[in-house]
PDB file of C-alpha atoms and ligand atoms in Angstrom:
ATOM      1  CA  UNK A   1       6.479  -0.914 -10.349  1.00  0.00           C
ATOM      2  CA  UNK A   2      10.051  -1.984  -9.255  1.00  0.00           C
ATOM      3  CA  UNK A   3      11.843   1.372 -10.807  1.00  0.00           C
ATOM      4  CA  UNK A   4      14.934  -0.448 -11.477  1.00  0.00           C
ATOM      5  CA  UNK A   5      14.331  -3.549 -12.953  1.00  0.00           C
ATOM      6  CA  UNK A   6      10.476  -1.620 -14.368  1.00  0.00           C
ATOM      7  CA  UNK A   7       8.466  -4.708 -13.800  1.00  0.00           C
ATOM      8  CA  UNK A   8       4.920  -4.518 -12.197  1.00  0.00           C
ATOM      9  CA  UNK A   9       5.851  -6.734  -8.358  1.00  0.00           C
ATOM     10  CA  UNK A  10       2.716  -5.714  -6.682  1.00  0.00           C
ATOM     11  CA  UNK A  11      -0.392  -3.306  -6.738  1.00  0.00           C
ATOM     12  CA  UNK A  12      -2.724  -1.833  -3.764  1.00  0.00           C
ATOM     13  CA  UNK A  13      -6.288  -3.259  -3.093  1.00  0.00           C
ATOM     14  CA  UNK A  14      -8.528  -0.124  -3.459  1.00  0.00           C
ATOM     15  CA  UNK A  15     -12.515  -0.684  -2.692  1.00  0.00           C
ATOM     16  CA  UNK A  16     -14.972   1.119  -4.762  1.00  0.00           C
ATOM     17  CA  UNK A  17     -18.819   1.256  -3.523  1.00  0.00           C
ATOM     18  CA  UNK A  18     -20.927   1.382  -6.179  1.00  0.00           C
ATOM     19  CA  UNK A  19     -24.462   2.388  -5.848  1.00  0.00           C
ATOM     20  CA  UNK A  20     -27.473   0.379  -6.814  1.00  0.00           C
ATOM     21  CA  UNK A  21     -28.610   3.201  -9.248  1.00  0.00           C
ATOM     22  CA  UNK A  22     -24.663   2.847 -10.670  1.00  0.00           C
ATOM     23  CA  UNK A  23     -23.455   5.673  -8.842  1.00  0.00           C
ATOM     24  CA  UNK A  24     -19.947   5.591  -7.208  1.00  0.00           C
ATOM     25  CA  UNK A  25     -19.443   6.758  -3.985  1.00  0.00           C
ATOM     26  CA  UNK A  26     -15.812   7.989  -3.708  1.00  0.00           C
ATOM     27  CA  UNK A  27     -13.727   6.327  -0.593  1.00  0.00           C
ATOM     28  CA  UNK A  28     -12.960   9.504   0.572  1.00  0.00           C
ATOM     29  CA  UNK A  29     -16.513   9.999   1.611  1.00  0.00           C
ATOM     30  CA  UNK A  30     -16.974   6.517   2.896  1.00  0.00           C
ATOM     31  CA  UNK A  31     -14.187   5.744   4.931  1.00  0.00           C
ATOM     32  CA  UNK A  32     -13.898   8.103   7.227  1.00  0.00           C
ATOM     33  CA  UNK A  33     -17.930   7.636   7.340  1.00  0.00           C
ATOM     34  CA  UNK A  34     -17.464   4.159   8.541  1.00  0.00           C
ATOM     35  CA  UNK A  35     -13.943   5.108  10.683  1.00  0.00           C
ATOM     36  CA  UNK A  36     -16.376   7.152  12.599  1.00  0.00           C
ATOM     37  CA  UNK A  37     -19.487   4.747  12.811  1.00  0.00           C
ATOM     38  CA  UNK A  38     -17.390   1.656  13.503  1.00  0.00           C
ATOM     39  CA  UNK A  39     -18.199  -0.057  10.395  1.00  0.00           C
ATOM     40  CA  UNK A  40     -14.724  -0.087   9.155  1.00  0.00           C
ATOM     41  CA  UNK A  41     -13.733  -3.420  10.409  1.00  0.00           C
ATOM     42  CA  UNK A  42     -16.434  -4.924   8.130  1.00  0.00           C
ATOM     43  CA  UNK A  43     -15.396  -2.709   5.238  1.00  0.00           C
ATOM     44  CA  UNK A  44     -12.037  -4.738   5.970  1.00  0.00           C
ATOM     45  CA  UNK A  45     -13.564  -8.090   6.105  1.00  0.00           C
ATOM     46  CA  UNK A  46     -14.923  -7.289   2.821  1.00  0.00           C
ATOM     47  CA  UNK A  47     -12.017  -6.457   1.595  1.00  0.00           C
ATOM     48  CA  UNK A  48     -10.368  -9.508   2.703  1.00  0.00           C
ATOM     49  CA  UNK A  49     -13.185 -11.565   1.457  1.00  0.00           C
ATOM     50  CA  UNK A  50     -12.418 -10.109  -2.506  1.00  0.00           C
ATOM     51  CA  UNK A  51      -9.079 -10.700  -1.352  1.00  0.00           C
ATOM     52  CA  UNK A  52      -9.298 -13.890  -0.752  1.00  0.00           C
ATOM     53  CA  UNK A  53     -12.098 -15.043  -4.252  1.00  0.00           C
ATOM     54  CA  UNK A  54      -9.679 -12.887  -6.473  1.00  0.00           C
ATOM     55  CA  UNK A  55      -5.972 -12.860  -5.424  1.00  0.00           C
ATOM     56  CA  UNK A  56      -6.178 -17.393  -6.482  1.00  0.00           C
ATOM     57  CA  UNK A  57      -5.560 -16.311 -10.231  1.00  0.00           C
ATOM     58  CA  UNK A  58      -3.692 -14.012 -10.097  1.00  0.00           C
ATOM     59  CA  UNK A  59      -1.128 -15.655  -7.461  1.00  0.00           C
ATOM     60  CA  UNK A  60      -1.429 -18.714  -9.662  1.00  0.00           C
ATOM     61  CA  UNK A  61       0.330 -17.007 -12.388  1.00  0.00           C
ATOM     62  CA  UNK A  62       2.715 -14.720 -10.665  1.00  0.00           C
ATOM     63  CA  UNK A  63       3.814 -16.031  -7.667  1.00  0.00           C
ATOM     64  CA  UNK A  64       5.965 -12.918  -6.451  1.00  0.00           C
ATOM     65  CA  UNK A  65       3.331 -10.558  -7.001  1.00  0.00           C
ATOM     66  CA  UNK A  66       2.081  -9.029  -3.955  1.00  0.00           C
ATOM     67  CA  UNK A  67      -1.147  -7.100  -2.827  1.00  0.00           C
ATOM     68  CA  UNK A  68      -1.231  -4.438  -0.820  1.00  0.00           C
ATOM     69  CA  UNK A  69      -3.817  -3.253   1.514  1.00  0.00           C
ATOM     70  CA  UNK A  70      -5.138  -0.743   3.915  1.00  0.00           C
ATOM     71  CA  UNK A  71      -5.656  -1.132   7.493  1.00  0.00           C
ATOM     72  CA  UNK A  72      -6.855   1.636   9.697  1.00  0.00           C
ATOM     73  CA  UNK A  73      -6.894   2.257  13.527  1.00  0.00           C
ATOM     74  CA  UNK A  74      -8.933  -0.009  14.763  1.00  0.00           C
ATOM     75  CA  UNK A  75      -8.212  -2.737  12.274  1.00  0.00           C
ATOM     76  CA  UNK A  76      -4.782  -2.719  13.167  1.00  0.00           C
ATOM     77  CA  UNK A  77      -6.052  -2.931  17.327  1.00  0.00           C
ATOM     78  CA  UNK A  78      -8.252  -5.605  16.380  1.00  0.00           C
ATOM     79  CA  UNK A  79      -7.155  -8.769  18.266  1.00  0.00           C
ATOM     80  CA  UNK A  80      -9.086 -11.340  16.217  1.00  0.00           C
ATOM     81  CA  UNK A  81      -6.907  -9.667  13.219  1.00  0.00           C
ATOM     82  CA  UNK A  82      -4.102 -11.740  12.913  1.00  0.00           C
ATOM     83  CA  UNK A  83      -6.155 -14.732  12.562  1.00  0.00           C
ATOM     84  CA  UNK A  84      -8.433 -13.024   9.990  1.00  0.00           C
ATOM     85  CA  UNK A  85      -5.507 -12.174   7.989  1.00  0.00           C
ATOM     86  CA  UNK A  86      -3.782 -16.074   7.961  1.00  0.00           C
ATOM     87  CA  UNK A  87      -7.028 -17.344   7.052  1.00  0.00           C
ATOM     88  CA  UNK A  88      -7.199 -15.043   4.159  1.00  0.00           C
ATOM     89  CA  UNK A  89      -3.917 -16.034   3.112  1.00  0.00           C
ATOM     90  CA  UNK A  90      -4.835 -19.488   3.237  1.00  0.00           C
ATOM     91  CA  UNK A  91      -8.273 -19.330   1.254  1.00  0.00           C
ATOM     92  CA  UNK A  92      -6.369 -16.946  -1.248  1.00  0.00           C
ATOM     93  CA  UNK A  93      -3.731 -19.609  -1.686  1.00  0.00           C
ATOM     94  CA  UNK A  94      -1.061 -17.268  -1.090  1.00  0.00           C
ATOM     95  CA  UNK A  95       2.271 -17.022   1.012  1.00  0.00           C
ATOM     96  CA  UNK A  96       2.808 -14.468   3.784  1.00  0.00           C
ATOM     97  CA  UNK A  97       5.269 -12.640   0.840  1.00  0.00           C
ATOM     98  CA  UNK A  98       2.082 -12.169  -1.257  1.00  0.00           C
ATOM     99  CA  UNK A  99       0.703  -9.964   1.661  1.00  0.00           C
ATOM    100  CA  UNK A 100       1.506  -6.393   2.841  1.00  0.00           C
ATOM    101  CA  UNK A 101      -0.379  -4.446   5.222  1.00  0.00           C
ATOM    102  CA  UNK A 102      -0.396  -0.568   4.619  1.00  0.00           C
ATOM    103  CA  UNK A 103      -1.298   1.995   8.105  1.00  0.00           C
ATOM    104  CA  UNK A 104      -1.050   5.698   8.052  1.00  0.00           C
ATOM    105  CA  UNK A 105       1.116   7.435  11.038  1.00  0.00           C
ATOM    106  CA  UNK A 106      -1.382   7.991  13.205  1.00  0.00           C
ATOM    107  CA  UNK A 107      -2.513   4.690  13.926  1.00  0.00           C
ATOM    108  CA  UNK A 108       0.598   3.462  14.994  1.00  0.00           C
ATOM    109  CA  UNK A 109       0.730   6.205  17.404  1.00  0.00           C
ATOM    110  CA  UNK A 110       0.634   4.660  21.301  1.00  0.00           C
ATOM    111  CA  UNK A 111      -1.910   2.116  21.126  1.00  0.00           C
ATOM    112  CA  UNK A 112      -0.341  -1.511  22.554  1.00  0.00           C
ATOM    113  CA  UNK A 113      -2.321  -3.463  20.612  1.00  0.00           C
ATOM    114  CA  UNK A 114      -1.591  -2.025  17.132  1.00  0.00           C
ATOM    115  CA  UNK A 115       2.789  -3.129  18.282  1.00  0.00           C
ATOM    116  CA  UNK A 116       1.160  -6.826  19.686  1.00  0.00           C
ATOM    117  CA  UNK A 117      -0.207  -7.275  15.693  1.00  0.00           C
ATOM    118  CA  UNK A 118       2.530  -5.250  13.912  1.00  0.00           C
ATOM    119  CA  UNK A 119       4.846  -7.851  15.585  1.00  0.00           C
ATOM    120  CA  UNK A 120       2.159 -10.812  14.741  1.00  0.00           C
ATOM    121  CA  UNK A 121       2.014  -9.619  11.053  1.00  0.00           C
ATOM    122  CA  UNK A 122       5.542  -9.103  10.638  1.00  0.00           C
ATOM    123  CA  UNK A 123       6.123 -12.652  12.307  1.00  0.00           C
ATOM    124  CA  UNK A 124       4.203 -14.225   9.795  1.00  0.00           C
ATOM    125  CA  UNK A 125       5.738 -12.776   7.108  1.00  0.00           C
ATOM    126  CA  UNK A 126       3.853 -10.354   5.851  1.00  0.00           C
ATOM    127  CA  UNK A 127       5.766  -6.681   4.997  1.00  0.00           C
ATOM    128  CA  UNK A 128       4.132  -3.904   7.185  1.00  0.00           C
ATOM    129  CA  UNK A 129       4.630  -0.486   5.550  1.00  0.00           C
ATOM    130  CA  UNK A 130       3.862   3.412   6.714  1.00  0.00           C
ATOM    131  CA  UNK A 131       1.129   4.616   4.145  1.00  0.00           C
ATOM    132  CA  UNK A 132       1.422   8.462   3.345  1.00  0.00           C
ATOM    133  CA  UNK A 133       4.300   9.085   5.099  1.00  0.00           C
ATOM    134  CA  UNK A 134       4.958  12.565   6.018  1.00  0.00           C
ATOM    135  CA  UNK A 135       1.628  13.654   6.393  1.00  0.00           C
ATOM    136  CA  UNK A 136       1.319  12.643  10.372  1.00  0.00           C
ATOM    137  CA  UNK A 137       2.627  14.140  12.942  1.00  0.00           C
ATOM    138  CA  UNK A 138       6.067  11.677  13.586  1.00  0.00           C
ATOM    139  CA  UNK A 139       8.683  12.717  15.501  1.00  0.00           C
ATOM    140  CA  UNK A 140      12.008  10.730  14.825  1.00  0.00           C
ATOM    141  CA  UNK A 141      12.261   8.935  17.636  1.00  0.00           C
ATOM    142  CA  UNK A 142       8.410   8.005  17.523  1.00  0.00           C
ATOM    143  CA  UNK A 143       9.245   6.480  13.973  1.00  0.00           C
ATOM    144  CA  UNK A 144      12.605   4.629  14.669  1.00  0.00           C
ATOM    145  CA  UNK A 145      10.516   2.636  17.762  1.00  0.00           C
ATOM    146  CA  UNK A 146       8.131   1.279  15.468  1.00  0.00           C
ATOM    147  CA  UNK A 147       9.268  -2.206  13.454  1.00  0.00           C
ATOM    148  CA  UNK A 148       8.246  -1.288   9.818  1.00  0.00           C
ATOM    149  CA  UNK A 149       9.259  -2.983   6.514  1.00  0.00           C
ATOM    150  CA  UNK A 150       8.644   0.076   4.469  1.00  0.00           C
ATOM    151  CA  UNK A 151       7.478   3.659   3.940  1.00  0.00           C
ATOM    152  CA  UNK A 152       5.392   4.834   1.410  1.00  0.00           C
ATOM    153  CA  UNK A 153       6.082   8.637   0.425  1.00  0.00           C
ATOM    154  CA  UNK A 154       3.360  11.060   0.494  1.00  0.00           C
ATOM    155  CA  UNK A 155       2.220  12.077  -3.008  1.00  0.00           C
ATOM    156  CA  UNK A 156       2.537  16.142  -2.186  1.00  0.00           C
ATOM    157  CA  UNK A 157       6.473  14.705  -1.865  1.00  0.00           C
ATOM    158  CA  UNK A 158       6.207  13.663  -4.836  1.00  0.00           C
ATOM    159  CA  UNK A 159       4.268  16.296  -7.180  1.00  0.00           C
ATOM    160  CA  UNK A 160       7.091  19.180  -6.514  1.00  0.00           C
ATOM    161  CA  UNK A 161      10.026  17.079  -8.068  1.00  0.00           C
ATOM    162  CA  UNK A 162      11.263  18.738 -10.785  1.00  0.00           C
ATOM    163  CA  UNK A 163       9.727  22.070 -10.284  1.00  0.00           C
ATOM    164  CA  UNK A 164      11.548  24.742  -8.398  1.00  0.00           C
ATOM    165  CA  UNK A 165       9.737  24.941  -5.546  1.00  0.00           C
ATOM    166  CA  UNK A 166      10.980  24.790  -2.473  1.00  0.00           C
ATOM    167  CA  UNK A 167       9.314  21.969  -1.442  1.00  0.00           C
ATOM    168  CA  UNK A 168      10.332  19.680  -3.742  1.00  0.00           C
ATOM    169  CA  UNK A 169      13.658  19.609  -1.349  1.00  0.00           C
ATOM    170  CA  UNK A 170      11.359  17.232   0.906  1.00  0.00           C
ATOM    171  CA  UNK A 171      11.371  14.396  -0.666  1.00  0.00           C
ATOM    172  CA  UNK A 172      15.560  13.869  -0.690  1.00  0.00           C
ATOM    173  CA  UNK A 173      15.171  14.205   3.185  1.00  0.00           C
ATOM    174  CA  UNK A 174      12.239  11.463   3.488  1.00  0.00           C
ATOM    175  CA  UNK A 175      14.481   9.340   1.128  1.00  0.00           C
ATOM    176  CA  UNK A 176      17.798   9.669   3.476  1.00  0.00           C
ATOM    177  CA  UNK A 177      15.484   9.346   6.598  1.00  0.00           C
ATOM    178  CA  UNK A 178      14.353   6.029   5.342  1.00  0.00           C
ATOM    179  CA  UNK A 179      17.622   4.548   3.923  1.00  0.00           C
ATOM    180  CA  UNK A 180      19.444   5.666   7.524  1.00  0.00           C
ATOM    181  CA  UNK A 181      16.353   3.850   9.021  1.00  0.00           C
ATOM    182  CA  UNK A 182      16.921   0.679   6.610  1.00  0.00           C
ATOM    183  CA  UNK A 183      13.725   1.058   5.381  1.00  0.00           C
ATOM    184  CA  UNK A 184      12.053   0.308   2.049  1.00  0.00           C
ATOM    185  CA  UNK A 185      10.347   3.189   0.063  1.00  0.00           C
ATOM    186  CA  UNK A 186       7.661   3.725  -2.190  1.00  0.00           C
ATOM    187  CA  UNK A 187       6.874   6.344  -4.067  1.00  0.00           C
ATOM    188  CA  UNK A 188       2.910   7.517  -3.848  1.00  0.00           C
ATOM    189  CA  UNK A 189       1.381   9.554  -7.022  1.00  0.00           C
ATOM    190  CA  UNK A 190       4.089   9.309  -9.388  1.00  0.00           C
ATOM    191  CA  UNK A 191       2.693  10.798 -12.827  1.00  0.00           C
ATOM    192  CA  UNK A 192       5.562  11.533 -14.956  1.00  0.00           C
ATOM    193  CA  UNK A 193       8.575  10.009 -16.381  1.00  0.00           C
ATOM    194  CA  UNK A 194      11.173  12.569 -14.610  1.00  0.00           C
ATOM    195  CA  UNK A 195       9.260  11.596 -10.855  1.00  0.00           C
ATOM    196  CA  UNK A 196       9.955   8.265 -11.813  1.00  0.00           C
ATOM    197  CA  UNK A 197      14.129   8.773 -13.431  1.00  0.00           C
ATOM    198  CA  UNK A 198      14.549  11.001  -9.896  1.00  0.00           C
ATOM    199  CA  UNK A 199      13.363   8.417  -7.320  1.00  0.00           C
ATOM    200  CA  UNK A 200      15.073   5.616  -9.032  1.00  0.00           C
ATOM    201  CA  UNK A 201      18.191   7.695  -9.397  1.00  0.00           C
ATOM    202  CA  UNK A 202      17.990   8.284  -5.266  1.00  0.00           C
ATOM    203  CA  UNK A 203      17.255   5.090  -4.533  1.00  0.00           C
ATOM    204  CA  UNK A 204      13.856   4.455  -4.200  1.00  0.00           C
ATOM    205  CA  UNK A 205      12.640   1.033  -4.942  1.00  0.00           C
ATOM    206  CA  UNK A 206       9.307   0.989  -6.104  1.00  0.00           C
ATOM    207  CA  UNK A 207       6.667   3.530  -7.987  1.00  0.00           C
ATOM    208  CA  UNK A 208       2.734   3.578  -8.132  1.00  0.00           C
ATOM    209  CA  UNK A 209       0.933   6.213  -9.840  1.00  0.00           C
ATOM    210  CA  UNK A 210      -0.873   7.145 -12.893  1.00  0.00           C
ATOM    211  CA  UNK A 211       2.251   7.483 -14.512  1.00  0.00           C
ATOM    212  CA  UNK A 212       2.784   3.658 -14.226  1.00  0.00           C
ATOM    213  CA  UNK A 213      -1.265   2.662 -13.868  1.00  0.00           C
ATOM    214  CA  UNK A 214      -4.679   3.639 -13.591  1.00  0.00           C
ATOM    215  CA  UNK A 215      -6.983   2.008 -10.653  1.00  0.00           C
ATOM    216  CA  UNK A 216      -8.148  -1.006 -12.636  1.00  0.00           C
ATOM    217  CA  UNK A 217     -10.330  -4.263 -11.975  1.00  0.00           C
ATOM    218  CA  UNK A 218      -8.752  -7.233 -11.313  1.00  0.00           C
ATOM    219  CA  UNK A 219      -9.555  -8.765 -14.828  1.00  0.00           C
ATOM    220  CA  UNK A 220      -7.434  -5.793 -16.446  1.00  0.00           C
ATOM    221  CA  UNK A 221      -4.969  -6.030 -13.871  1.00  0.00           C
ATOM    222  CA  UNK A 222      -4.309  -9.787 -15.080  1.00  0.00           C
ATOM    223  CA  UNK A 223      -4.776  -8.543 -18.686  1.00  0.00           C
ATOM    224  CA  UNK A 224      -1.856  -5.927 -18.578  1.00  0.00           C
ATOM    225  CA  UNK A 225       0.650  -8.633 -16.317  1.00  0.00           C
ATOM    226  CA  UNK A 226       0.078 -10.707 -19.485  1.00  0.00           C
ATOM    227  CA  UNK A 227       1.325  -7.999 -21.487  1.00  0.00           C
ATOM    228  CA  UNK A 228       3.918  -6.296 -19.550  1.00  0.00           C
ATOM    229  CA  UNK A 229       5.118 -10.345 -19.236  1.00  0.00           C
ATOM    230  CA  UNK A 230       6.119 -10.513 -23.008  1.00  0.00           C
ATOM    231  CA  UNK A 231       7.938  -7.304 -22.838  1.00  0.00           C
ATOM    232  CA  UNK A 232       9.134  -6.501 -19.169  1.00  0.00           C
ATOM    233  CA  UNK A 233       9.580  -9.918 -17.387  1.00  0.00           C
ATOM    234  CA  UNK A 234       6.107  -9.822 -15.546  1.00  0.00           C
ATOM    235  CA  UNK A 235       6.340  -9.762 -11.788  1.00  0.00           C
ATOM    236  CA  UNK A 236       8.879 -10.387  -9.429  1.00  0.00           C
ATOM    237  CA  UNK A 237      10.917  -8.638  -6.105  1.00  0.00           C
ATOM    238  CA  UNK A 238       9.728  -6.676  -3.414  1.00  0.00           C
ATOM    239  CA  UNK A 239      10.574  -3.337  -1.303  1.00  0.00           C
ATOM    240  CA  UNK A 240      14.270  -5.127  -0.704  1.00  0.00           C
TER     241      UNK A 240
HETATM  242 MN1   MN B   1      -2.532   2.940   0.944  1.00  0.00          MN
END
């Protein structure tokens, strides 16, 4: 959600693994499972595969919209990545804008090959952005080397605001550290109208949360655009 303007400009690609016997197995559980088996890179291919049979319609009708999705350590090192990523882009029939890629901290952190594809991706147009900021271990000058589009605020930055606990300080510093570093923002977990009123009010471009959304399939995703289109404009922008 843009939290200015309040129209939905983009949502994150989230994978579910559902069980023959119907049960869902919770991402938490398998992605670090296949981080540490080396199966992650196919969980991406998969991912880029949906990408690529499901982002058609909805790119079709909203041609601002973007998706956003996760890449971990060794997706990000992986030199056959770049050209995995333009040929999604062409099979889903969408423009580099359509596209942002989404790494924690920590696997940015000294490996050559993740800057060689950060620079690739960001080359090609697609918007590179720090996923759950402030839970690495960054130093400053670590962060201000590395050529991002955007950060995306931890949600334990974003619980606190409006209660009087200390921490909820935090997230006014993350919010000056990015605007000083002329970086976009988003704002992780946001579940209630005042989170939302106080990150627009400091700036912050763009929301996701409950507050805003539920995960939902792609079929309701293209359902509610259709009805947030009659009432809020429908999709548009990006972290600028
Ligand atoms: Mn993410």
């Amino acid at each position: 959600m843009d939290l200015k303007t309040e129209r939905w400009v983009g949502a994150e690609a989230l994978i579910r693994w559902r069980r023959p016997n119907g049960e869902l197995v919770s991402p938490d559980f398998f992605i670090p499972y296949a981080e540490r088996h080396h199966l992650i890179n196919a969980v991406t291919s998969r991912v880029l595969a949906l990408l690529a049979q499901d982002a058609p319609l909805l790119i079709r009708a909203y041609p601002e919209f973007f998706v956003a999705i996760n890449f971990s350590a060794s997706d990000l090192c992986n030199p056959t990545m770049p050209d995995q990523v333009q040929n999604t882009l062409e099979r889903a029939g969408m423009a580099p804008r359509n596209l942002h890629i989404e790494a924690t901290e920590r696997v940015f952190l000294g490996q050559a090959e993740a800057s060689s594809n950060v620079r690739a991706f960001r080359e090609m147009g697609v918007a590179m952005a720090i996923d759950d900021f402030g839970t690495g271990y960054s130093g400053l000058a670590y962060l201000m080397s590395l050529e991002m589009d955007a950060l995306k605020i931890d949600k334990s930055f974003i619980d606190p605001i409006g209660s009087n606990a200390v921490t909820s300080q935090v997230v006014h510093h993350i919010i000056e550290l990015a605007k000083s570093l002329g970086l976009g923002m988003v704002a992780e977990g946001v579940e209630t109208a005042e989170q939302a009123e106080y990150l627009r009010a400091h700036g912050v471009q763009l929301g996701q949360g409950w507050y805003f959304g539920k995960p939902m399939a792609m079929e309701a995703l293209l359902n509610a655009l259709r009805n947030v289109e009659t009432s809020a404009g429908g999709a548009g922008a990006s972290y600028a």
